PDB file of C-alpha atoms and ligand atoms in Angstrom:
ATOM      1  CA  MET A  22     -10.673  11.130   5.151  1.00 93.00           C
ATOM      2  CA  LEU A  23     -10.117   9.672   1.681  1.00 96.00           C
ATOM      3  CA  GLU A  24     -13.145   9.901  -0.588  1.00 97.00           C
ATOM      4  CA  VAL A  25     -13.722   7.990  -3.783  1.00 96.00           C
ATOM      5  CA  ASP A  26     -16.406   9.793  -5.731  1.00 95.00           C
ATOM      6  CA  ASN A  27     -18.056   8.205  -8.781  1.00 94.00           C
ATOM      7  CA  LEU A  28     -14.806   6.705  -9.998  1.00 95.00           C
ATOM      8  CA  THR A  29     -14.817   5.011 -13.399  1.00 94.00           C
ATOM      9  CA  CYS A  30     -11.753   3.276 -14.746  1.00 93.00           C
ATOM     10  CA  ILE A  31     -11.375   2.074 -18.333  1.00 92.00           C
ATOM     11  CA  ARG A  32      -8.270   0.215 -19.427  1.00 89.00           C
ATOM     12  CA  ASP A  33      -7.689  -1.250 -22.854  1.00 85.00           C
ATOM     13  CA  ASP A  34     -11.373  -0.806 -23.920  1.00 85.00           C
ATOM     14  CA  ARG A  35     -12.571  -2.559 -20.790  1.00 89.00           C
ATOM     15  CA  VAL A  36     -14.573  -0.941 -18.001  1.00 91.00           C
ATOM     16  CA  LEU A  37     -12.810  -2.211 -14.897  1.00 92.00           C
ATOM     17  CA  PHE A  38     -15.241  -0.480 -12.575  1.00 92.00           C
ATOM     18  CA  SER A  39     -17.724   2.335 -12.898  1.00 92.00           C
ATOM     19  CA  GLU A  40     -19.253   4.885 -10.536  1.00 92.00           C
ATOM     20  CA  LEU A  41     -17.396   3.501  -7.557  1.00 94.00           C
ATOM     21  CA  ASN A  42     -18.085   5.350  -4.309  1.00 95.00           C
ATOM     22  CA  PHE A  43     -16.615   4.768  -0.886  1.00 95.00           C
ATOM     23  CA  THR A  44     -14.911   6.597   1.950  1.00 96.00           C
ATOM     24  CA  VAL A  45     -11.923   5.530   4.020  1.00 96.00           C
ATOM     25  CA  ASN A  46     -11.715   7.043   7.474  1.00 96.00           C
ATOM     26  CA  ARG A  47      -8.991   7.086  10.092  1.00 95.00           C
ATOM     27  CA  GLY A  48      -8.952   3.730  11.828  1.00 95.00           C
ATOM     28  CA  ASP A  49     -10.120   1.809   8.767  1.00 94.00           C
ATOM     29  CA  ILE A  50      -8.490  -1.283   7.326  1.00 94.00           C
ATOM     30  CA  VAL A  51      -9.907  -1.848   3.852  1.00 95.00           C
ATOM     31  CA  GLN A  52      -9.312  -4.867   1.668  1.00 94.00           C
ATOM     32  CA  ILE A  53      -9.910  -4.451  -2.055  1.00 95.00           C
ATOM     33  CA  GLU A  54     -10.867  -7.863  -3.368  1.00 93.00           C
ATOM     34  CA  GLY A  55     -11.675  -9.370  -6.733  1.00 92.00           C
ATOM     35  CA  PRO A  56     -10.418 -11.898  -9.269  1.00 92.00           C
ATOM     36  CA  ASN A  57      -7.251 -11.475 -11.355  1.00 92.00           C
ATOM     37  CA  GLY A  58      -7.699  -8.580 -13.745  1.00 90.00           C
ATOM     38  CA  ALA A  59     -10.670  -7.062 -11.885  1.00 92.00           C
ATOM     39  CA  GLY A  60      -8.819  -3.777 -11.466  1.00 94.00           C
ATOM     40  CA  LYS A  61      -7.472  -3.869  -7.912  1.00 95.00           C
ATOM     41  CA  THR A  62      -4.026  -2.551  -8.815  1.00 96.00           C
ATOM     42  CA  SER A  63      -5.610   0.021 -11.122  1.00 95.00           C
ATOM     43  CA  LEU A  64      -7.801   1.222  -8.250  1.00 97.00           C
ATOM     44  CA  LEU A  65      -4.873   1.426  -5.812  1.00 97.00           C
ATOM     45  CA  ARG A  66      -2.874   3.467  -8.323  1.00 96.00           C
ATOM     46  CA  LEU A  67      -5.819   5.855  -8.678  1.00 96.00           C
ATOM     47  CA  LEU A  68      -6.100   6.115  -4.901  1.00 97.00           C
ATOM     48  CA  ALA A  69      -2.396   6.873  -4.680  1.00 96.00           C
ATOM     49  CA  GLY A  70      -2.723   9.588  -7.320  1.00 95.00           C
ATOM     50  CA  LEU A  71      -0.399   7.746  -9.699  1.00 94.00           C
ATOM     51  CA  SER A  72      -2.901   7.586 -12.552  1.00 93.00           C
ATOM     52  CA  SER A  73      -6.103   9.290 -13.663  1.00 89.00           C
ATOM     53  CA  ALA A  74      -9.633   7.990 -13.942  1.00 90.00           C
ATOM     54  CA  GLU A  75     -11.932   8.456 -16.917  1.00 89.00           C
ATOM     55  CA  HIS A  76     -14.616   9.889 -14.638  1.00 93.00           C
ATOM     56  CA  GLY A  77     -14.877  10.798 -11.004  1.00 95.00           C
ATOM     57  CA  GLU A  78     -12.271  11.861  -8.502  1.00 95.00           C
ATOM     58  CA  VAL A  79     -10.390  10.975  -5.337  1.00 96.00           C
ATOM     59  CA  ARG A  80     -10.262  13.522  -2.519  1.00 96.00           C
ATOM     60  CA  TRP A  81      -8.053  13.709   0.553  1.00 97.00           C
ATOM     61  CA  GLN A  82      -9.386  15.921   3.363  1.00 95.00           C
ATOM     62  CA  GLY A  83     -11.956  17.310   0.934  1.00 95.00           C
ATOM     63  CA  GLU A  84      -9.587  18.312  -1.834  1.00 95.00           C
ATOM     64  CA  ARG A  85      -8.672  16.519  -5.086  1.00 95.00           C
ATOM     65  CA  LEU A  86      -5.363  14.662  -4.931  1.00 94.00           C
ATOM     66  CA  GLN A  87      -4.130  16.414  -8.066  1.00 90.00           C
ATOM     67  CA  ARG A  88      -4.501  19.795  -6.369  1.00 90.00           C
ATOM     68  CA  GLN A  89      -2.323  18.909  -3.397  1.00 93.00           C
ATOM     69  CA  ARG A  90       0.351  16.521  -4.637  1.00 92.00           C
ATOM     70  CA  GLU A  91       3.024  17.470  -2.094  1.00 93.00           C
ATOM     71  CA  ARG A  92       0.729  17.346   0.897  1.00 94.00           C
ATOM     72  CA  TRP A  93      -0.759  14.074  -0.311  1.00 95.00           C
ATOM     73  CA  HIS A  94       2.661  12.463  -0.746  1.00 93.00           C
ATOM     74  CA  ARG A  95       3.632  13.496   2.773  1.00 93.00           C
ATOM     75  CA  ASN A  96       0.554  11.629   4.025  1.00 96.00           C
ATOM     76  CA  LEU A  97       0.949   8.512   1.886  1.00 96.00           C
ATOM     77  CA  LEU A  98       3.076   5.394   1.894  1.00 95.00           C
ATOM     78  CA  PHE A  99       2.430   3.410  -1.276  1.00 95.00           C
ATOM     79  CA  LEU A 100       4.003  -0.008  -1.726  1.00 94.00           C
ATOM     80  CA  GLY A 101       3.337  -1.371  -5.194  1.00 92.00           C
ATOM     81  CA  HIS A 102       3.004  -4.828  -6.623  1.00 84.00           C
ATOM     82  CA  GLN A 103       6.756  -5.321  -7.097  1.00 81.00           C
ATOM     83  CA  PRO A 104       9.067  -5.324  -4.081  1.00 74.00           C
ATOM     84  CA  GLY A 105       9.943  -1.742  -5.059  1.00 81.00           C
ATOM     85  CA  VAL A 106      13.391  -1.673  -3.528  1.00 90.00           C
ATOM     86  CA  LYS A 107      16.752  -1.085  -5.113  1.00 93.00           C
ATOM     87  CA  SER A 108      18.260  -4.477  -5.852  1.00 93.00           C
ATOM     88  CA  ILE A 109      21.923  -3.432  -5.982  1.00 95.00           C
ATOM     89  CA  MET A 110      21.649  -1.917  -2.513  1.00 96.00           C
ATOM     90  CA  SER A 111      21.515  -3.777   0.790  1.00 97.00           C
ATOM     91  CA  PRO A 112      18.409  -3.684   3.016  1.00 97.00           C
ATOM     92  CA  LEU A 113      20.128  -1.149   5.273  1.00 96.00           C
ATOM     93  CA  GLU A 114      21.086   1.061   2.320  1.00 96.00           C
ATOM     94  CA  ASN A 115      17.517   0.896   1.015  1.00 96.00           C
ATOM     95  CA  LEU A 116      16.101   2.076   4.316  1.00 96.00           C
ATOM     96  CA  THR A 117      18.717   4.836   4.446  1.00 95.00           C
ATOM     97  CA  PHE A 118      17.751   5.857   0.914  1.00 94.00           C
ATOM     98  CA  TYR A 119      14.010   5.965   1.623  1.00 92.00           C
ATOM     99  CA  HIS A 120      14.151   7.108   5.237  1.00 91.00           C
ATOM    100  CA  ALA A 121      17.204   9.319   5.683  1.00 91.00           C
ATOM    101  CA  GLU A 122      15.437  11.030   8.591  1.00 91.00           C
ATOM    102  CA  TYR A 123      15.978   7.983  10.835  1.00 92.00           C
ATOM    103  CA  ASP A 124      19.192   6.777  12.414  1.00 93.00           C
ATOM    104  CA  ASP A 125      20.768   3.349  12.041  1.00 92.00           C
ATOM    105  CA  GLU A 126      19.362   2.155  15.362  1.00 94.00           C
ATOM    106  CA  GLN A 127      15.818   2.773  14.122  1.00 95.00           C
ATOM    107  CA  ARG A 128      16.605   1.205  10.756  1.00 95.00           C
ATOM    108  CA  PHE A 129      18.013  -1.895  12.458  1.00 95.00           C
ATOM    109  CA  ALA A 130      14.858  -2.096  14.595  1.00 96.00           C
ATOM    110  CA  ALA A 131      12.742  -2.038  11.416  1.00 96.00           C
ATOM    111  CA  LEU A 132      14.866  -4.773   9.869  1.00 97.00           C
ATOM    112  CA  GLU A 133      14.564  -6.801  13.061  1.00 95.00           C
ATOM    113  CA  ALA A 134      10.770  -6.436  12.897  1.00 94.00           C
ATOM    114  CA  VAL A 135      10.788  -8.119   9.492  1.00 95.00           C
ATOM    115  CA  ASP A 136      13.346 -10.756  10.553  1.00 94.00           C
ATOM    116  CA  LEU A 137      16.128  -9.474   8.324  1.00 96.00           C
ATOM    117  CA  LEU A 138      18.823  -9.095  10.959  1.00 95.00           C
ATOM    118  CA  GLY A 139      21.903 -10.843   9.640  1.00 95.00           C
ATOM    119  CA  PHE A 140      20.975  -9.854   6.074  1.00 97.00           C
ATOM    120  CA  GLU A 141      21.240  -6.093   6.483  1.00 94.00           C
ATOM    121  CA  GLU A 142      24.435  -5.802   4.380  1.00 95.00           C
ATOM    122  CA  VAL A 143      23.534  -8.374   1.671  1.00 97.00           C
ATOM    123  CA  ALA A 144      22.564  -7.008  -1.763  1.00 97.00           C
ATOM    124  CA  VAL A 145      18.787  -7.241  -2.163  1.00 96.00           C
ATOM    125  CA  ALA A 146      19.250  -9.079  -5.485  1.00 96.00           C
ATOM    126  CA  GLN A 147      20.729 -11.995  -3.550  1.00 96.00           C
ATOM    127  CA  LEU A 148      17.796 -12.301  -1.149  1.00 96.00           C
ATOM    128  CA  SER A 149      14.820 -14.624  -1.575  1.00 95.00           C
ATOM    129  CA  ALA A 150      11.513 -13.317  -2.972  1.00 92.00           C
ATOM    130  CA  GLY A 151       9.976 -13.162   0.493  1.00 92.00           C
ATOM    131  CA  GLN A 152      13.025 -11.443   1.953  1.00 95.00           C
ATOM    132  CA  GLN A 153      12.974  -8.859  -0.844  1.00 95.00           C
ATOM    133  CA  ARG A 154       9.334  -8.199  -0.041  1.00 94.00           C
ATOM    134  CA  ARG A 155      10.258  -7.833   3.623  1.00 94.00           C
ATOM    135  CA  VAL A 156      12.801  -5.119   2.802  1.00 96.00           C
ATOM    136  CA  ALA A 157       9.976  -3.031   1.328  1.00 95.00           C
ATOM    137  CA  LEU A 158       7.682  -3.898   4.224  1.00 95.00           C
ATOM    138  CA  ALA A 159      10.317  -2.747   6.734  1.00 96.00           C
ATOM    139  CA  ARG A 160       9.428   0.754   5.576  1.00 95.00           C
ATOM    140  CA  LEU A 161       6.055   0.390   7.292  1.00 95.00           C
ATOM    141  CA  TRP A 162       7.803   0.235  10.654  1.00 94.00           C
ATOM    142  CA  LEU A 163       9.470   3.591   9.918  1.00 94.00           C
ATOM    143  CA  SER A 164       6.571   5.338   8.227  1.00 91.00           C
ATOM    144  CA  GLN A 165       4.882   8.341   9.805  1.00 89.00           C
ATOM    145  CA  ALA A 166       2.366   8.561   6.949  1.00 95.00           C
ATOM    146  CA  PRO A 167      -1.254   8.042   8.050  1.00 97.00           C
ATOM    147  CA  VAL A 168      -2.341   6.452   4.763  1.00 98.00           C
ATOM    148  CA  TRP A 169      -0.861   3.129   3.718  1.00 97.00           C
ATOM    149  CA  ILE A 170      -1.809   1.814   0.279  1.00 97.00           C
ATOM    150  CA  LEU A 171      -0.360  -1.649  -0.181  1.00 97.00           C
ATOM    151  CA  ASP A 172      -0.635  -3.807  -3.290  1.00 96.00           C
ATOM    152  CA  GLU A 173      -0.426  -7.470  -2.306  1.00 94.00           C
ATOM    153  CA  PRO A 174       1.878  -6.897   0.683  1.00 94.00           C
ATOM    154  CA  LEU A 175       1.451 -10.494   1.854  1.00 92.00           C
ATOM    155  CA  THR A 176       2.711 -12.125  -1.348  1.00 89.00           C
ATOM    156  CA  ALA A 177       5.636 -14.466  -0.590  1.00 88.00           C
ATOM    157  CA  ILE A 178       5.397 -13.725   3.143  1.00 90.00           C
ATOM    158  CA  ASP A 179       5.343 -16.710   5.514  1.00 90.00           C
ATOM    159  CA  VAL A 180       2.727 -17.310   8.230  1.00 89.00           C
ATOM    160  CA  ASN A 181       4.767 -15.684  10.978  1.00 90.00           C
ATOM    161  CA  GLY A 182       5.421 -12.631   8.808  1.00 91.00           C
ATOM    162  CA  VAL A 183       1.722 -12.297   7.948  1.00 91.00           C
ATOM    163  CA  GLU A 184       0.806 -12.362  11.636  1.00 89.00           C
ATOM    164  CA  LYS A 185       3.299  -9.596  12.430  1.00 91.00           C
ATOM    165  CA  LEU A 186       2.038  -7.495   9.551  1.00 93.00           C
ATOM    166  CA  MET A 187      -1.573  -7.918  10.614  1.00 92.00           C
ATOM    167  CA  ALA A 188      -0.681  -6.793  14.121  1.00 91.00           C
ATOM    168  CA  LEU A 189       1.080  -3.769  12.651  1.00 93.00           C
ATOM    169  CA  PHE A 190      -1.945  -2.881  10.486  1.00 94.00           C
ATOM    170  CA  VAL A 191      -4.243  -3.080  13.507  1.00 93.00           C
ATOM    171  CA  ARG A 192      -1.872  -0.925  15.578  1.00 94.00           C
ATOM    172  CA  HIS A 193      -1.656   1.619  12.753  1.00 96.00           C
ATOM    173  CA  ALA A 194      -5.458   1.762  12.522  1.00 95.00           C
ATOM    174  CA  GLN A 195      -5.811   2.032  16.297  1.00 94.00           C
ATOM    175  CA  GLN A 196      -3.447   5.011  16.201  1.00 95.00           C
ATOM    176  CA  GLY A 197      -5.671   6.747  13.658  1.00 95.00           C
ATOM    177  CA  GLY A 198      -4.026   5.579  10.454  1.00 96.00           C
ATOM    178  CA  MET A 199      -5.686   3.884   7.498  1.00 97.00           C
ATOM    179  CA  VAL A 200      -4.639   0.818   5.571  1.00 96.00           C
ATOM    180  CA  ILE A 201      -5.916  -0.028   2.099  1.00 97.00           C
ATOM    181  CA  LEU A 202      -4.616  -3.279   0.717  1.00 96.00           C
ATOM    182  CA  THR A 203      -5.149  -6.002  -1.823  1.00 95.00           C
ATOM    183  CA  THR A 204      -4.467  -9.644  -1.161  1.00 91.00           C
ATOM    184  CA  HIS A 205      -5.647 -12.931  -2.577  1.00 89.00           C
ATOM    185  CA  GLN A 206      -5.264 -14.716   0.725  1.00 85.00           C
ATOM    186  CA  PRO A 207      -7.948 -14.719   3.411  1.00 83.00           C
ATOM    187  CA  LEU A 208      -6.979 -12.380   6.213  1.00 81.00           C
ATOM    188  CA  PRO A 209      -6.914 -13.755   9.756  1.00 71.00           C
ATOM    189  CA  ALA A 210     -10.050 -13.024  11.757  1.00 63.00           C
ATOM    190  CA  ALA A 211      -7.918 -10.956  14.135  1.00 62.00           C
ATOM    191  CA  VAL A 212      -8.023  -8.108  11.633  1.00 61.00           C
ATOM    192  CA  TRP A 213     -11.124  -6.409  12.813  1.00 68.00           C
ATOM    193  CA  PRO A 214     -13.000  -4.358  11.801  1.00 79.00           C
ATOM    194  CA  LEU A 215     -11.984  -5.190   8.257  1.00 86.00           C
ATOM    195  CA  ARG A 216     -13.967  -3.580   5.445  1.00 90.00           C
ATOM    196  CA  LYS A 217     -14.080  -5.217   2.053  1.00 91.00           C
ATOM    197  CA  ILE A 218     -14.625  -3.585  -1.293  1.00 93.00           C
ATOM    198  CA  SER A 219     -15.302  -6.058  -4.068  1.00 92.00           C
ATOM    199  CA  LEU A 220     -14.506  -5.518  -7.711  1.00 91.00           C
ATOM    200  CA  THR A 221     -15.994  -7.869 -10.244  1.00 81.00           C
ATOM    201  CA  ALA A 222     -14.559  -8.662 -13.657  1.00 62.00           C
ATOM    202  CA  GLY A 223     -15.018  -5.739 -16.047  1.00 57.00           C
ATOM    203  CA  GLU A 224     -17.031  -5.558 -19.250  1.00 57.00           C
ATOM    204  CA  ARG A 225     -15.866  -4.728 -22.795  1.00 52.00           C
ATOM    205  CA  ILE A 226     -17.020  -1.494 -24.423  1.00 52.00           C
TER     206      ILE A 226
HETATM  207  N1  ATP B  18      -1.955   0.870 -18.318  1.00 77.78           N
HETATM  208  C1  ATP B  18      -2.728  -0.101 -18.799  1.00 77.78           C
HETATM  209  N2  ATP B  18      -2.977  -0.220 -20.129  1.00 77.78           N
HETATM  210  C2  ATP B  18      -3.771  -1.192 -20.597  1.00 77.78           C
HETATM  211  N3  ATP B  18      -4.374  -2.115 -19.823  1.00 77.78           N
HETATM  212  C3  ATP B  18      -4.159  -2.038 -18.517  1.00 77.78           C
HETATM  213  C4  ATP B  18      -3.325  -1.037 -17.923  1.00 77.78           C
HETATM  214  N4  ATP B  18      -3.326  -1.226 -16.586  1.00 77.78           N
HETATM  215  C5  ATP B  18      -4.109  -2.301 -16.374  1.00 77.78           C
HETATM  216  N5  ATP B  18      -4.601  -2.789 -17.519  1.00 77.78           N
HETATM  217  C6  ATP B  18      -5.500  -3.935 -17.648  1.00 77.78           C
HETATM  218  O1  ATP B  18      -6.543  -3.769 -16.718  1.00 77.78           O
HETATM  219  C7  ATP B  18      -6.924  -5.019 -16.168  1.00 77.78           C
HETATM  220  C8  ATP B  18      -6.859  -4.947 -14.665  1.00 77.78           C
HETATM  221  O2  ATP B  18      -5.506  -4.900 -14.233  1.00 77.78           O
HETATM  222  P1  ATP B  18      -5.136  -4.783 -12.694  1.00 77.78           P
HETATM  223  O3  ATP B  18      -3.651  -4.974 -12.607  1.00 77.78           O
HETATM  224  O4  ATP B  18      -5.707  -3.535 -12.138  1.00 77.78           O
HETATM  225  O5  ATP B  18      -5.915  -6.041 -12.081  1.00 77.78           O
HETATM  226  P2  ATP B  18      -5.824  -6.734 -10.666  1.00 77.78           P
HETATM  227  O6  ATP B  18      -7.218  -6.869 -10.139  1.00 77.78           O
HETATM  228  O7  ATP B  18      -4.863  -6.013  -9.778  1.00 77.78           O
HETATM  229  O8  ATP B  18      -5.268  -8.172 -11.034  1.00 77.78           O
HETATM  230  P3  ATP B  18      -4.345  -9.233 -10.243  1.00 77.78           P
HETATM  231  O9  ATP B  18      -5.207  -9.859  -9.180  1.00 77.78           O
HETATM  232  O10 ATP B  18      -3.997 -10.222 -11.304  1.00 77.78           O
HETATM  233  O11 ATP B  18      -3.151  -8.505  -9.707  1.00 77.78           O
HETATM  234  C9  ATP B  18      -5.992  -6.062 -16.769  1.00 77.78           C
HETATM  235  O12 ATP B  18      -6.673  -6.729 -17.792  1.00 77.78           O
HETATM  236  C10 ATP B  18      -4.835  -5.253 -17.317  1.00 77.78           C
HETATM  237  O13 ATP B  18      -4.283  -5.832 -18.465  1.00 77.78           O
END
């Protein structure tokens, strides 16, 4: 269980959100929504333990993230706003770098799942924006982490890719995982039960 307890986030003299409370349980798919600049990325970074809030705390299994960094990182897969892959490496090399525990057969299966077969040896820098995003997303097919925190994973992904990702999110949730994501596009109705947490534009202090 991931608990957000009275979280207040101030950035650049602006209160992005204050006294935010919610809980994410196993089996939950949660969409953080709000206009540009509302604080969605800031919230995801707090949830991932990558930054600190002005007030409040985030707890995993009852304990503050900061008190259990190693355990938390074993339980988390965080994919940030940028593709977050190494551009001089190929897709296959990236998966080897991030997931050395798997063999090539499993890595090829992950690349097949994101329709990158045929591109596995091409430098990421030479791939299209959507293909670069898919290299990062291939990690989801290899991840054993129960908690997925994904910042705009659907950006630059085509309709077919979005459908496959949605199916993967649902399967992950059905297997007891949790998915927390931001996206500006409406999610297909098939993603159920989808919880939404809305952030509104912040106020100046
Ligand atoms: N480290 C920082 N220092 C100063 N300001 C910041 C910092 N991080 C975020 N901000 C500001 O906080 C606000 C919210 O940013 P954030 O990226 O969280 O929004 P968002 O909801 O994810 O937006 P978008 O939909 O455009 O991706 C922005 O105005 C941004 O400039």
